[in-house]
């Protein structure tokens, strides 16, 4: 009976995965759900076969990019890696990744699993997988209507990380007070990473008060340096708590514009330098998180550097597609901190910028669009002379248009077109030959855009990325 | 003419885009030919609230609410004086709760509010989350307000407070009596985020108008081109009722 259920779970699920690929619909959680229904222990039994163990990657922003970079580094070091690479980061998606990787008899020939986990799903995944390592990127205000409050989310992630074996380690962002505070409740050893380059200092969080409270005493944190949002060199003037000293750091970041950056890392095992083909300071943080985890696992520095330099952009994050002699760059936006960084990256340099911002309010996007008012769209207004036209689209395109108007853009420079296909067409008509259209979609708008571009014969199918 | 907007605790009480309300008041005041000035006031900063025209305060998580509770309590006298002096107040979510008589936590602990609104709040489950449409007659005509609510607390009104409006879609104060928000004197409290004012430009103008009346100003607010705002308002209604 047990064997029958086990095989049935794997066979049915594998067939469904194959079917969803054939139907050109990636990222479905359905096969994983079916497998779990047929055999509730399927994930535990598959994960147990990993020769090294599992790594869970979580946090509000950058977990897809971080886990992709980490998976590439581990693969480059010769390990066989299981990875839920389509961004299916709930328990069902993680299960599907394992089912896909195992044989028809349920045998898994793999060393390590790099598992991107949604913050709410982490605890459940960790209980079943019993990970040997964890990585946490940051906690920005993100889709709080799903979780209630940021505090509750941090607590949830903390309880998930408590499942990481005491023989293992958890890689934490020292520059984010809420992430660094997780070190208190771990059985595993904390490994801190952080930025150590004063040239990266930014403007800070403004009035957005995400996580700038002292974890120990509740007082308001002071910052010696802000890198971005609430990430930086903080200390508490009330109780003396401060940012832990990170063992693995970025000591120098040189921006290469929208093309990426050159990074220098310092670690106890020695330094390394690498170019990263992903733009923005936020991606430097993602790379740093992956580097910290790989180095702690003993991967050689030159292997890590090679993998960084050769990692294509993770699905949908600043991924270029060429359409009729024009480049379309998709950059996922989902919360203020991430969106601010995307805007900053797009506006780097000179010349006109063509923008399409697509806001949906489905469950996967977050049904509350009020976060748009915490984004510094005022920075666009400062550059209004470089923005011939901004197209606002998606189910809440009107909300976006109002936000842009109140940011200071002229209503004459804003066009609302709710239908994404028409919006892309309209925006592309404005872009000169050889020019670039920057598209900033929320999650479901990104999936829809990708489908539209695929149907018109452009772009890659996303399970191939 | 100068208009002074006091933003209370911008660093603590500012959840779900609440600062959009300040942006809206500022922009619309300028478009109406007024000269807006925003004064941010946080914990420990003294300020005579009678010297401003509009007081705004947003929502906060439990942690933030606790951080300002003491300071806010100390401001009872100046706050009361300002309200007696007919300074307009807009309080969203957590701030709305704190202006009432008390908030009773899930553990049964009773936290005192300022009592400037005849209202009280009990913690409840589940959280009331989603798009909201409210019908309001605040300015004498039948208007709609749109926004997004996300609160665990259930708020009830006593006889001295009137509801801001009647819920057409969503939960409102407590999900039971069909009421949303509270109005008492010059104070308006509501659970609606969105941000509220940009998508409900009539309410922003109502607050600016109240400020002008209090000052005895002759300045009349003219009509602005609100095409985008009204489209967003209508889209929000469709979304909530869809």
XYZ file of C-alpha atoms in Angstrom:
707
model
C 0.000 0.000 0.000
C 2.669 2.455 1.053
C 4.843 1.523 -1.913
C 1.839 1.808 -4.208
C 1.008 5.292 -2.920
C 4.634 6.326 -3.163
C 4.947 5.222 -6.779
C 1.518 6.575 -7.665
C 2.445 9.974 -6.224
C 5.618 10.106 -8.266
C 4.182 8.744 -11.506
C 1.048 10.868 -11.555
C 2.939 13.965 -10.571
C 5.643 13.383 -13.184
C 3.043 12.920 -15.900
C 1.307 16.134 -14.840
C 4.614 18.032 -14.861
C 5.323 16.724 -18.353
C 1.867 17.751 -19.451
C 2.169 21.262 -18.063
C 5.456 21.690 -19.953
C 3.884 20.402 -23.114
C 1.007 22.863 -22.606
C 3.609 25.644 -22.256
C 2.432 26.597 -18.821
C 5.284 26.661 -16.323
C 5.239 27.257 -12.602
C 2.112 25.279 -11.852
C 1.806 23.957 -8.328
C -0.831 21.402 -9.304
C 1.503 18.372 -9.841
C 3.079 18.960 -6.426
C -0.304 19.200 -4.742
C -1.424 15.934 -6.317
C 1.767 14.150 -5.225
C 1.288 15.333 -1.638
C -2.311 14.220 -1.672
C -1.382 10.725 -2.832
C 1.587 10.410 -0.471
C 1.866 13.033 2.299
C 5.463 11.977 3.107
C 6.647 12.371 -0.473
C 8.744 15.478 0.199
C 10.340 14.121 3.378
C 11.202 10.822 1.702
C 12.769 12.488 -1.339
C 14.680 15.122 0.642
C 16.126 12.412 2.903
C 18.028 11.051 -0.094
C 20.084 14.202 -0.641
C 23.761 13.355 -0.109
C 24.644 16.779 1.401
C 21.247 18.219 2.378
C 18.776 20.984 1.687
C 19.232 24.766 1.679
C 16.192 26.980 2.191
C 16.322 30.527 0.787
C 13.789 33.076 1.977
C 13.166 36.795 2.551
C 10.873 39.265 0.824
C 13.085 40.406 -2.055
C 15.747 38.696 -4.128
C 15.189 35.094 -3.119
C 14.693 33.916 -6.705
C 17.887 35.593 -7.896
C 19.838 34.497 -4.824
C 18.799 30.867 -5.095
C 19.497 30.784 -8.822
C 23.005 32.187 -8.314
C 23.627 29.758 -5.457
C 22.388 26.784 -7.491
C 24.728 27.799 -10.320
C 27.697 28.065 -7.947
C 27.024 24.646 -6.444
C 26.536 23.091 -9.880
C 29.839 24.658 -10.977
C 31.510 22.998 -7.996
C 30.406 19.621 -9.334
C 27.374 19.045 -7.128
C 24.101 17.715 -8.497
C 21.496 20.287 -7.552
C 17.724 20.137 -7.139
C 16.252 23.614 -7.543
C 12.697 24.942 -7.794
C 13.703 27.310 -10.527
C 10.389 28.489 -11.874
C 9.705 30.578 -8.796
C 7.191 28.003 -7.514
C 8.103 28.639 -3.915
C 5.268 27.173 -1.878
C 5.362 23.637 -0.435
C 3.699 22.192 -3.549
C 6.258 23.851 -5.832
C 9.161 22.534 -3.757
C 7.624 19.046 -3.862
C 7.244 19.247 -7.646
C 10.927 20.187 -8.019
C 11.936 17.027 -6.128
C 9.522 14.816 -8.061
C 10.855 16.146 -11.320
C 14.440 15.421 -10.240
C 13.894 11.834 -9.055
C 13.666 8.644 -11.116
C 10.406 6.817 -11.898
C 11.156 4.516 -8.972
C 11.506 7.478 -6.628
C 15.281 7.384 -6.364
C 16.929 10.777 -6.063
C 20.481 11.095 -7.306
C 21.403 14.571 -6.044
C 23.763 16.193 -3.555
C 21.958 19.320 -2.562
C 18.619 21.098 -2.966
C 18.439 24.884 -3.249
C 14.884 25.703 -2.262
C 13.431 29.142 -2.698
C 10.680 29.399 -0.077
C 7.916 31.903 0.335
C 8.110 33.438 3.817
C 4.793 31.902 4.831
C 5.724 28.465 3.461
C 9.243 28.260 4.885
C 8.336 26.671 8.229
C 6.309 23.924 6.545
C 9.000 23.152 3.970
C 11.720 23.167 6.654
C 9.817 20.689 8.838
C 9.667 18.199 5.966
C 13.064 18.797 4.363
C 15.138 19.179 7.592
C 17.568 21.588 5.877
C 21.258 21.773 6.620
C 21.492 25.454 5.693
C 19.342 28.553 5.339
C 19.748 31.915 3.601
C 17.696 35.037 4.388
C 17.856 38.081 2.123
C 15.796 40.891 3.681
C 12.406 41.847 5.089
C 10.724 44.618 3.181
C 7.103 45.514 3.475
C 5.646 43.057 1.016
C 2.113 41.954 0.399
C 1.283 42.470 4.044
C -2.380 41.982 3.328
C -1.512 38.304 2.992
C 0.290 37.992 6.285
C -1.240 40.676 8.462
C 1.884 42.324 9.673
C 5.599 42.330 9.076
C 6.290 41.182 12.640
C 4.213 38.049 12.182
C 6.142 37.249 9.006
C 9.523 37.625 10.726
C 8.341 35.299 13.500
C 7.201 32.731 10.935
C 10.534 32.751 9.134
C 12.298 32.463 12.503
C 10.355 29.338 13.396
C 11.245 27.833 10.010
C 14.954 28.527 10.485
C 14.833 26.925 13.923
C 14.428 23.650 11.969
C 17.881 24.006 10.404
C 20.109 21.348 11.955
C 22.511 22.375 14.739
C 25.286 20.955 12.555
C 24.355 23.409 9.824
C 24.414 27.168 9.376
C 22.123 30.052 8.444
C 23.350 32.901 6.248
C 21.890 36.206 7.462
C 21.962 39.766 6.150
C 23.733 41.740 8.893
C 22.591 45.041 7.331
C 18.889 44.305 7.839
C 18.077 44.551 11.572
C 15.065 42.240 11.313
C 17.095 39.553 9.491
C 20.141 39.860 11.769
C 17.827 39.513 14.783
C 16.893 35.987 13.648
C 20.310 34.784 14.885
C 18.932 34.710 18.450
C 16.621 31.742 17.905
C 18.808 29.426 15.825
C 20.060 25.970 16.676
C 22.407 26.332 13.708
C 25.428 28.632 13.453
C 24.728 32.127 12.067
C 26.925 33.418 9.217
C 26.551 37.158 8.622
C 27.089 38.958 5.348
C 26.941 42.677 4.679
C 28.124 45.593 2.612
C 31.384 47.262 3.525
C 31.691 49.903 0.837
C 30.945 53.492 1.927
C 30.609 54.466 -1.753
C 27.341 52.479 -1.852
C 25.657 54.795 0.643
C 22.197 55.847 -0.522
C 19.403 58.024 0.723
C 17.817 55.545 3.109
C 14.300 54.674 3.919
C 12.735 58.111 3.917
C 9.515 57.952 5.826
C 8.868 54.269 5.275
C 9.246 52.671 8.667
C 9.536 48.997 7.695
C 11.814 47.445 10.234
C 13.764 50.212 11.835
C 13.071 49.249 15.432
C 15.654 47.740 17.725
C 14.873 44.015 18.097
C 16.116 44.048 21.677
C 14.461 47.111 23.209
C 12.021 48.483 20.618
C 13.819 51.847 20.401
C 14.310 53.679 17.137
C 17.524 52.638 15.376
C 20.080 55.184 14.241
C 22.095 54.708 11.062
C 25.716 55.636 10.417
C 25.217 54.669 6.760
C 22.132 53.776 4.744
C 22.719 51.483 1.760
C 19.133 51.304 0.654
C 15.729 51.265 2.354
C 16.409 50.216 5.959
C 19.588 48.300 5.102
C 22.749 49.854 6.475
C 25.078 50.327 9.422
C 22.638 50.716 12.293
C 22.914 50.867 16.050
C 20.520 51.379 18.913
C 21.276 54.470 21.004
C 19.027 53.140 23.777
C 20.446 49.694 24.541
C 23.705 49.644 22.581
C 22.748 46.823 20.219
C 24.347 47.172 16.791
C 24.720 45.576 13.402
C 26.702 42.367 13.825
C 30.107 42.382 12.160
C 29.700 40.394 8.920
C 32.242 37.697 8.117
C 31.656 37.928 4.369
C 31.398 41.345 2.756
C 31.335 43.267 -0.502
C 34.217 45.709 -0.127
C 33.831 47.447 -3.453
C 31.042 47.791 -5.988
C 31.583 49.464 -9.310
C 28.411 50.061 -11.287
C 28.547 49.158 -14.961
C 25.134 50.796 -15.534
C 22.101 48.747 -16.524
C 24.528 46.033 -17.683
C 25.559 45.093 -14.164
C 28.401 45.706 -11.776
C 31.856 44.572 -10.753
C 32.058 43.293 -7.183
C 34.921 42.583 -4.801
C 34.271 40.248 -1.892
C 36.180 39.676 1.337
C 35.847 36.452 3.331
C 37.859 34.635 6.011
C 39.002 32.189 3.317
C 40.272 35.044 1.131
C 38.876 37.569 -1.330
C 37.471 37.281 -4.806
C 36.356 39.615 -7.559
C 33.670 38.988 -10.170
C 31.489 40.783 -12.631
C 27.766 40.370 -12.164
C 25.489 40.681 -15.176
C 22.613 41.980 -13.049
C 22.108 45.689 -12.375
C 21.522 47.548 -9.148
C 22.733 47.472 -5.575
C 19.951 45.046 -4.629
C 21.458 42.429 -6.930
C 24.856 42.977 -5.320
C 23.169 41.958 -2.057
C 21.648 38.890 -3.733
C 25.049 37.888 -5.109
C 26.622 38.437 -1.695
C 24.080 36.179 0.013
C 24.783 33.408 -2.515
C 28.556 33.890 -2.261
C 28.399 33.744 1.543
C 26.504 30.448 1.438
C 28.735 28.875 -1.224
C 31.980 29.881 0.502
C 30.701 28.583 3.848
C 30.014 25.257 2.132
C 33.635 25.203 1.023
C 33.203 26.001 -2.674
C 36.449 27.428 -4.110
C 36.556 31.201 -4.630
C 37.396 30.973 -8.335
C 34.466 28.604 -8.929
C 32.136 31.057 -7.181
C 33.492 33.948 -9.277
C 33.062 31.997 -12.515
C 29.475 31.064 -11.671
C 28.601 34.674 -10.800
C 29.986 35.994 -14.046
C 28.152 33.341 -16.055
C 24.701 33.453 -14.508
C 22.026 34.783 -16.789
C 19.371 36.889 -15.202
C 16.883 34.902 -13.202
C 13.453 34.581 -14.707
C 11.726 37.908 -15.157
C 14.143 39.973 -13.133
C 15.541 42.553 -15.540
C 15.468 40.090 -18.400
C 15.884 41.552 -21.898
C 13.823 40.372 -24.863
C 14.256 41.771 -28.373
C 11.031 42.765 -30.127
C 11.136 44.155 -33.651
C 14.479 45.906 -33.271
C 13.591 47.218 -29.812
C 14.695 45.775 -26.513
C 12.088 45.071 -23.865
C 13.447 44.737 -20.319
C 11.131 43.193 -17.739
C 11.830 44.093 -14.109
C 9.495 42.617 -11.525
C 8.209 45.066 -8.924
C 6.337 44.020 -5.825
C 7.190 46.326 -2.951
C 8.539 49.819 -2.288
C 12.164 48.971 -1.557
C 12.575 46.751 -4.607
C 10.700 49.158 -6.868
C 12.817 52.106 -5.707
C 15.962 50.211 -6.669
C 14.541 49.290 -10.073
C 13.661 52.956 -10.729
C 17.093 54.090 -9.626
C 18.736 51.529 -11.920
C 16.616 52.501 -14.917
C 17.342 56.200 -14.473
C 21.131 55.692 -14.238
C 22.909 57.293 -17.177
C 21.428 59.726 -19.678
C 18.930 59.771 -22.542
C 15.208 59.142 -22.851
C 13.504 56.317 -20.979
C 10.312 54.600 -22.091
C 8.311 53.040 -19.286
C 5.377 50.691 -19.005
C 4.217 50.029 -15.447
C 1.696 47.219 -15.042
C -0.070 46.828 -11.705
C -2.276 43.836 -10.988
C -3.968 43.181 -7.644
C -4.500 39.429 -7.682
C -3.508 37.293 -4.686
C 0.011 36.629 -5.972
C 0.582 40.370 -6.477
C -0.868 41.409 -3.141
C -4.458 42.623 -3.335
C -3.627 45.951 -1.670
C -2.030 48.401 -4.108
C -1.445 51.143 -1.539
C 2.277 50.273 -1.474
C 2.574 52.332 -4.661
C 2.397 55.394 -2.391
C 5.510 54.267 -0.524
C 7.538 54.114 -3.757
C 9.625 57.174 -4.609
C 7.996 57.818 -7.988
C 8.928 61.451 -7.345
C 12.343 60.451 -8.753
C 10.641 59.940 -12.127
C 9.172 63.430 -11.946
C 12.662 64.836 -11.359
C 13.573 63.248 -14.697
C 10.335 64.160 -16.489
C 12.243 65.685 -19.437
C 13.694 62.216 -20.127
C 10.301 60.475 -20.045
C 8.375 61.156 -23.270
C 5.581 58.782 -22.228
C 4.724 56.492 -19.331
C 2.078 53.828 -19.933
C 0.125 52.644 -16.879
C -1.447 49.225 -17.320
C -2.846 46.194 -15.520
C -6.010 45.781 -13.500
C -5.061 48.776 -11.354
C -3.525 50.908 -14.116
C -5.668 53.829 -12.974
C -4.145 53.719 -9.501
C -0.709 53.830 -11.065
C -1.667 56.804 -13.214
C -2.890 58.729 -10.165
C 0.306 57.905 -8.293
C 2.383 59.276 -11.198
C 0.296 62.434 -11.378
C 0.746 63.107 -7.662
C 4.458 62.318 -7.990
C 4.592 65.352 -10.263
C 4.390 63.969 -13.804
C 2.176 65.865 -16.199
C -1.100 64.026 -16.868
C -0.351 64.599 -20.567
C 2.672 62.274 -20.247
C 0.613 59.458 -18.690
C -1.484 57.004 -20.691
C -3.762 54.391 -19.127
C -4.315 51.166 -21.051
C -5.541 48.336 -18.823
C -5.066 45.553 -21.379
C -1.426 44.461 -21.276
C -1.187 43.420 -24.915
C -2.449 46.782 -26.136
C -0.284 48.589 -23.596
C 2.876 46.869 -24.879
C 1.920 47.699 -28.452
C 1.222 51.319 -27.580
C 4.447 51.721 -25.630
C 6.599 50.045 -28.313
C 5.231 52.416 -30.954
C 6.813 55.287 -29.023
C 10.226 53.655 -28.729
C 12.648 54.501 -31.557
C 14.389 51.706 -33.488
C 17.238 50.319 -31.381
C 15.716 51.791 -28.212
C 14.641 50.130 -24.993
C 11.267 49.768 -23.332
C 11.443 49.225 -19.585
C 8.481 47.215 -18.345
C 7.786 47.161 -14.601
C 5.107 44.549 -13.904
C 3.808 43.033 -10.687
C 3.983 39.233 -10.513
C 0.859 38.154 -12.381
C 1.254 40.998 -14.869
C 4.739 39.666 -15.563
C 3.407 36.167 -16.226
C 0.795 37.595 -18.567
C 3.331 39.778 -20.388
C 5.627 36.836 -20.820
C 2.774 34.859 -22.313
C 1.951 37.710 -24.666
C 5.571 38.019 -25.802
C 5.802 34.228 -26.226
C 2.615 34.083 -28.258
C 4.037 36.760 -30.527
C 7.167 34.650 -30.897
C 9.543 36.544 -28.626
C 11.387 35.599 -25.470
C 12.181 32.310 -23.797
C 9.732 30.037 -22.126
C 10.374 30.449 -18.484
C 11.023 26.881 -17.430
C 13.984 26.943 -19.822
C 15.693 29.801 -17.982
C -2.593 81.733 1.452
C -0.587 79.313 3.616
C -2.013 75.972 4.720
C -0.164 74.061 7.419
C -0.518 70.285 7.581
C 0.816 68.542 10.647
C 1.936 64.954 9.985
C 1.959 63.258 13.390
C 4.519 60.458 13.853
C 5.444 60.071 10.161
C 8.244 57.731 11.202
C 6.015 55.410 13.250
C 2.436 55.707 12.064
C 2.695 55.352 8.313
C 1.487 52.011 7.038
C 0.244 50.914 3.621
C 1.016 54.114 1.766
C -0.569 56.487 4.272
C 1.893 59.197 3.289
C -0.046 59.363 0.010
C -2.613 61.375 1.981
C -0.021 64.011 2.799
C 1.118 64.049 -0.832
C -2.503 64.514 -1.957
C -3.213 67.379 0.482
C 0.012 69.080 -0.537
C -0.512 68.728 -4.291
C -4.174 69.667 -4.276
C -3.561 72.676 -2.037
C -0.981 73.909 -4.570
C -3.287 73.258 -7.518
C -5.961 75.282 -5.703
C -3.527 78.188 -5.440
C -2.745 77.721 -1.735
C 0.741 77.425 -0.236
C 0.960 74.140 1.690
C 3.546 73.462 4.351
C 3.998 70.074 6.035
C 5.238 69.913 9.624
C 6.351 66.429 10.669
C 6.057 65.941 14.430
C 7.385 62.822 16.135
C 7.897 61.438 19.625
C 9.294 64.022 22.036
C 8.799 67.034 19.745
C 6.712 69.851 21.164
C 4.240 71.567 18.901
C 1.111 73.641 19.445
C -1.378 71.771 17.279
C -3.635 74.855 17.148
C -1.110 76.510 14.868
C -1.790 74.076 12.026
C -4.875 73.709 9.829
C -5.025 69.949 9.301
C -3.651 67.135 11.466
C -2.930 63.811 9.784
C -1.957 60.534 11.418
C -1.668 57.114 9.753
C -1.713 53.476 10.788
C 0.991 51.424 12.462
C 1.781 47.887 13.494
C 1.298 46.937 17.157
C 4.972 47.542 17.826
C 4.808 51.103 16.481
C 1.539 51.857 18.242
C 3.150 50.913 21.537
C 6.157 53.116 20.738
C 4.038 56.269 20.378
C 1.284 55.472 22.914
C 2.928 57.332 25.799
C 3.812 60.403 23.752
C 0.368 60.520 22.173
C -1.260 60.310 25.583
C 0.818 63.295 26.722
C -0.604 65.271 23.804
C -4.193 64.905 24.982
C -4.426 68.518 26.133
C -3.005 70.127 22.948
C -4.947 67.740 20.776
C -8.182 68.562 22.591
C -7.481 72.295 22.322
C -6.841 71.948 18.600
C -10.096 70.076 18.082
C -12.010 72.669 20.138
C -10.381 75.257 17.898
C -11.838 73.360 14.902
C -8.559 72.121 13.425
C -9.426 69.322 10.976
C -8.129 65.854 11.891
C -7.816 62.817 9.626
C -6.860 59.609 11.430
C -6.373 56.307 9.592
C -6.590 52.783 11.019
C -4.317 52.582 14.097
C -4.591 56.333 14.660
C -8.372 56.069 14.400
C -8.340 53.418 17.127
C -6.082 55.506 19.389
C -8.432 58.512 19.197
C -11.255 56.392 20.652
C -11.842 55.503 24.306
C -9.884 52.282 24.451
C -8.483 49.304 22.594
C -8.893 45.884 24.150
C -6.198 43.423 23.004
C -6.797 39.751 22.255
C -5.303 38.973 25.678
C -7.979 41.148 27.318
C -5.630 44.000 28.211
C -7.334 47.392 27.999
C -5.240 50.181 26.459
C -6.604 53.683 26.929
C -7.089 55.942 23.918
C -7.491 59.711 23.950
C -11.282 59.499 24.021
C -11.686 62.336 21.544
C -13.905 60.006 19.526
C -16.841 58.283 21.208
C -15.679 54.886 20.015
C -13.963 51.772 21.311
C -12.168 48.852 19.724
C -11.903 45.168 20.618
C -9.331 42.882 19.052
C -10.935 40.246 16.836
C -10.242 37.468 14.398
C -10.003 36.978 11.540
C -8.478 40.189 10.209
C -10.857 42.184 8.047
C -9.028 42.598 4.756
C -10.063 43.781 1.308
C -11.402 46.485 -0.946
C -14.066 48.748 0.522
C -16.706 51.055 -0.898
C -18.510 53.394 1.474
C -21.405 55.752 0.890
C -20.906 59.008 2.775
C -22.894 62.223 3.118
C -20.112 64.078 4.874
C -20.243 67.114 2.600
C -24.033 67.103 2.277
C -24.244 65.216 -0.984
C -24.249 61.475 -1.581
C -20.650 60.489 -2.250
C -18.620 57.301 -2.350
C -15.307 56.608 -0.679
C -13.031 53.798 -1.880
C -10.078 52.209 -0.134
C -8.502 49.066 1.242
C -8.952 47.855 4.809
C -6.690 45.557 6.820
C -7.450 45.481 10.534
C -7.969 42.988 13.327
C -9.741 45.437 15.651
C -13.537 45.787 15.716
C -14.589 49.369 16.360
C -17.977 50.425 17.729
C -19.412 53.930 17.981
C -21.153 55.615 20.905
C -23.902 58.244 20.489
C -21.532 61.233 20.239
C -19.827 59.885 17.116
C -21.503 59.477 13.729
C -20.274 56.948 11.165
C -18.293 58.392 8.257
C -20.475 56.319 6.000
C -22.359 53.144 5.230
C -20.500 50.115 3.856
C -21.515 49.171 0.306
C -18.742 46.588 -0.097
C -16.227 45.310 2.448
C -16.355 45.098 6.245
C -15.987 48.577 7.764
C -15.696 49.271 11.496
C -16.567 45.810 12.731
C -18.038 43.796 9.879
C -21.409 43.670 11.632
C -23.251 46.996 11.812
C -22.471 48.181 8.268
C -20.779 51.342 9.491
C -17.368 52.637 8.448
C -15.275 55.278 10.191
C -16.350 57.990 12.588
C -16.991 61.719 12.503
C -17.120 63.821 15.643
C -16.698 67.564 15.419
C -13.736 68.163 13.111
C -12.289 64.681 13.592
C -12.568 62.049 10.862
C -11.437 58.526 11.634
C -11.451 55.654 9.127
C -9.970 52.238 8.393
C -9.433 53.039 4.723
C -5.941 52.920 3.224
C -5.332 53.265 -0.461
C -3.939 55.845 0.007
C -7.347 57.314 0.840
C -7.230 60.927 -0.366
C -5.709 60.603 -3.872
C -8.517 58.288 -4.977
C -11.157 60.290 -3.115
C -10.258 63.825 -4.141
C -13.557 65.193 -2.831
C -12.531 64.279 0.713
C -9.136 65.955 0.289
C -10.897 69.103 -0.887
C -13.389 68.825 1.974
C -10.489 68.914 4.467
C -8.878 71.865 2.696
C -12.273 73.607 2.643
C -12.705 73.060 6.393
C -9.305 74.640 6.941
C -10.320 77.681 4.901
C -13.632 78.063 6.756
C -11.851 77.931 10.108
C -9.525 80.698 8.995
C -12.490 82.739 7.773
C -10.796 82.858 4.393
C -12.654 84.128 1.355
C -10.618 81.856 -0.892
C -12.964 79.448 -2.682
C -11.750 76.086 -3.890
C -12.292 75.871 -7.637
C -12.796 72.725 -9.679
C -9.690 70.778 -10.691
C -9.305 68.354 -13.571
C -9.759 65.080 -11.686
C -10.137 62.788 -14.694
C -7.425 60.348 -13.571
C -8.556 60.390 -9.934
C -12.181 59.703 -10.825
C -11.130 56.882 -13.173
C -9.157 55.287 -10.330
C -12.106 55.794 -7.986
C -14.457 54.100 -10.444
C -11.977 51.268 -11.104
C -11.790 50.666 -7.341
C -15.584 50.507 -7.122
C -15.697 47.971 -9.957
C -12.950 45.929 -8.300
C -14.719 45.875 -4.932
C -18.103 45.032 -6.340
C -16.806 42.718 -9.101
